[in-house]
CSV table of C-alpha atoms and ligand atoms in Angstrom, one decimal:
chain,number,residue,atom,x,y,z
A,1,MET,CA,-53.5,-0.9,-17.6
A,2,ASN,CA,-55.5,0.2,-14.6
A,3,HIS,CA,-52.6,1.4,-12.4
A,4,ASP,CA,-49.1,2.4,-13.6
A,5,PRO,CA,-46.8,2.4,-10.6
A,6,SER,CA,-44.4,4.8,-12.4
A,7,CYS,CA,-47.2,7.3,-13.0
A,8,ILE,CA,-47.4,10.2,-10.5
A,9,PHE,CA,-51.2,10.6,-10.9
A,10,CYS,CA,-51.9,6.8,-10.6
A,11,ARG,CA,-50.0,7.1,-7.3
A,12,ILE,CA,-52.2,10.1,-6.2
A,13,ALA,CA,-55.3,8.2,-7.3
A,14,SER,CA,-54.4,5.2,-5.2
A,15,GLY,CA,-53.4,7.3,-2.2
A,16,GLN,CA,-49.8,6.4,-2.3
A,17,LEU,CA,-49.0,10.0,-2.9
A,18,PRO,CA,-50.8,12.8,-1.0
A,19,SER,CA,-53.0,15.4,-2.7
A,20,ARG,CA,-55.4,18.1,-1.6
A,21,LYS,CA,-58.6,16.4,-2.6
A,22,VAL,CA,-61.6,18.3,-4.2
A,23,TYR,CA,-63.8,15.4,-5.2
A,24,GLU,CA,-63.8,11.6,-5.4
A,25,ASP,CA,-66.0,8.9,-6.7
A,26,GLU,CA,-65.5,5.4,-8.1
A,27,GLN,CA,-64.1,6.5,-11.4
A,28,LEU,CA,-62.8,10.0,-10.9
A,29,LEU,CA,-60.7,12.1,-8.6
A,30,ALA,CA,-60.2,15.9,-8.5
A,31,PHE,CA,-57.4,17.5,-6.6
A,32,HIS,CA,-55.7,20.9,-6.3
A,33,ASP,CA,-52.8,21.5,-8.7
A,34,ILE,CA,-49.5,21.7,-6.9
A,35,ALA,CA,-48.5,24.8,-8.9
A,36,PRO,CA,-51.7,26.8,-9.4
A,37,TRP,CA,-51.9,29.5,-12.1
A,38,ALA,CA,-55.0,31.1,-10.6
A,39,PRO,CA,-56.8,31.4,-7.2
A,40,VAL,CA,-58.6,28.2,-8.1
A,41,HIS,CA,-56.8,25.5,-10.1
A,42,PHE,CA,-57.6,21.8,-9.7
A,43,LEU,CA,-57.3,18.7,-11.9
A,44,ILE,CA,-60.0,16.1,-12.7
A,45,ILE,CA,-58.5,12.8,-13.6
A,46,PRO,CA,-59.8,9.2,-14.2
A,47,LYS,CA,-58.6,6.9,-11.5
A,48,LYS,CA,-57.7,4.3,-14.2
A,49,HIS,CA,-54.5,5.0,-16.1
A,50,ILE,CA,-55.2,6.5,-19.5
A,51,ALA,CA,-52.1,8.2,-20.8
A,52,SER,CA,-53.8,11.1,-22.7
A,53,LEU,CA,-56.9,12.1,-24.5
A,54,ALA,CA,-55.4,10.7,-27.6
A,55,ASP,CA,-55.7,7.3,-26.1
A,56,THR,CA,-59.4,7.5,-25.8
A,57,THR,CA,-62.1,6.4,-28.2
A,58,PRO,CA,-65.8,7.3,-28.3
A,59,ALA,CA,-66.8,3.7,-27.9
A,60,ALA,CA,-64.8,3.2,-24.8
A,61,HIS,CA,-64.6,6.6,-23.1
A,62,GLU,CA,-67.5,8.8,-24.1
A,63,ALA,CA,-69.2,8.4,-20.7
A,64,LEU,CA,-66.0,9.0,-18.7
A,65,LEU,CA,-65.1,12.0,-20.7
A,66,GLY,CA,-68.6,13.4,-20.3
A,67,ARG,CA,-68.5,12.9,-16.6
A,68,MET,CA,-65.2,14.7,-16.4
A,69,LEU,CA,-66.5,17.8,-18.2
A,70,ALA,CA,-69.9,17.7,-16.4
A,71,LEU,CA,-68.3,17.7,-13.0
A,72,ALA,CA,-66.3,20.9,-13.6
A,73,PRO,CA,-69.0,23.6,-13.1
A,74,GLY,CA,-70.3,22.2,-9.8
A,75,LEU,CA,-66.8,21.7,-8.4
A,76,ALA,CA,-65.7,25.1,-9.5
A,77,ARG,CA,-68.7,26.6,-7.8
A,78,GLU,CA,-67.8,24.7,-4.6
A,79,GLN,CA,-64.3,26.1,-4.8
A,80,GLY,CA,-65.7,29.6,-4.8
A,81,VAL,CA,-65.6,30.3,-8.5
A,82,THR,CA,-68.5,32.8,-9.3
A,83,ASN,CA,-67.4,34.5,-12.5
A,84,GLY,CA,-66.1,32.0,-14.9
A,85,PHE,CA,-63.4,29.4,-15.4
A,86,ARG,CA,-61.3,27.7,-18.0
A,87,THR,CA,-61.2,23.9,-18.7
A,88,LEU,CA,-58.1,22.7,-20.4
A,89,ILE,CA,-56.7,19.3,-21.5
A,90,ASN,CA,-53.2,19.2,-22.8
A,91,THR,CA,-52.6,16.3,-25.1
A,92,GLY,CA,-49.2,14.9,-26.0
A,93,GLU,CA,-45.8,16.5,-26.5
A,94,ASP,CA,-46.9,19.2,-28.9
A,95,GLY,CA,-50.0,19.8,-26.8
A,96,LEU,CA,-47.7,20.6,-23.9
A,97,GLN,CA,-48.8,17.7,-21.7
A,98,GLU,CA,-46.3,17.1,-18.9
A,99,VAL,CA,-47.9,14.4,-16.8
A,100,PRO,CA,-48.8,11.4,-19.0
A,101,HIS,CA,-52.1,10.5,-17.3
A,102,LEU,CA,-55.2,12.1,-18.7
A,103,HIS,CA,-56.3,15.2,-16.7
A,104,MET,CA,-58.5,18.2,-17.2
A,105,HIS,CA,-57.4,21.5,-15.6
A,106,VAL,CA,-60.2,23.7,-14.1
A,107,ILE,CA,-58.8,27.2,-13.6
A,108,GLY,CA,-60.7,30.2,-12.3
A,109,GLY,CA,-61.2,32.8,-9.6
A,110,PRO,CA,-60.8,36.5,-9.5
A,111,ARG,CA,-58.2,38.0,-12.0
A,112,PRO,CA,-55.5,39.0,-12.6
A,113,TRP,CA,-54.0,35.7,-13.5
A,114,LYS,CA,-52.2,34.9,-16.6
A,115,LYS,CA,-53.6,32.9,-19.4
A,116,GLY,CA,-51.0,30.1,-19.1
B,201,LIG,P1,-50.0,19.3,-18.0
B,201,LIG,O1,-49.0,20.3,-18.4
B,201,LIG,O2,-49.6,17.9,-18.1
B,201,LIG,O3,-51.3,19.5,-18.6
B,201,LIG,O4,-50.3,19.6,-16.5
B,201,LIG,C1,-49.8,18.9,-15.4
B,201,LIG,C2,-50.1,19.6,-14.1
B,201,LIG,O5,-49.9,18.7,-13.0
B,201,LIG,C3,-49.3,20.9,-13.9
B,201,LIG,O6,-50.1,22.0,-13.7
B,201,LIG,C4,-48.5,20.5,-12.5
B,201,LIG,O7,-48.5,21.7,-11.7
B,201,LIG,C5,-49.4,19.5,-11.9
B,201,LIG,N1,-48.7,18.5,-11.1
B,201,LIG,C6,-47.5,17.9,-11.4
B,201,LIG,N2,-47.2,17.1,-10.5
B,201,LIG,C7,-48.1,17.2,-9.4
B,201,LIG,C8,-48.2,16.6,-8.2
B,201,LIG,O8,-47.4,15.8,-7.7
B,201,LIG,N3,-49.3,16.9,-7.4
B,201,LIG,C9,-50.2,17.8,-7.9
B,201,LIG,N4,-51.3,18.1,-7.1
B,201,LIG,N5,-50.1,18.4,-9.1
B,201,LIG,C10,-49.1,18.1,-9.9
B,202,LIG,ZN1,-51.5,7.0,-14.5
């Protein structure tokens, strides 16, 4: 499925719901988390609906996953991160994933902020 109308991040990706955009290209969107844990906290998502990292395979998603990770340092720098950041992908129920559309958190900025 490319777009799941019941999925909040699909609706953000399609512009049906607003977000504070950090970056966009044909495949990917990055936007600020609505409930940030730290001075900088944004999410990088594929525009296409993929429910979680557990729904990817190397054959189909290696390039997409590589691009998500490779974007993080430059976008973090653009957001003012100078001293390190966390990248985090929660996967599935036991992995504490709340929104069932693959997303990578990028979390940083001057401490103190809790580990989450
Ligand atoms: P998860 O626990 O699934 O890894 O993280 C989901 C993240 O999405 C949470 O940090 C939460 O604050 C964020 N989030 C949930 N709904 C929205 C929304 O409508 N807009 C934005 N910008 N972030 C959201
Ligand atoms: Zn979705």
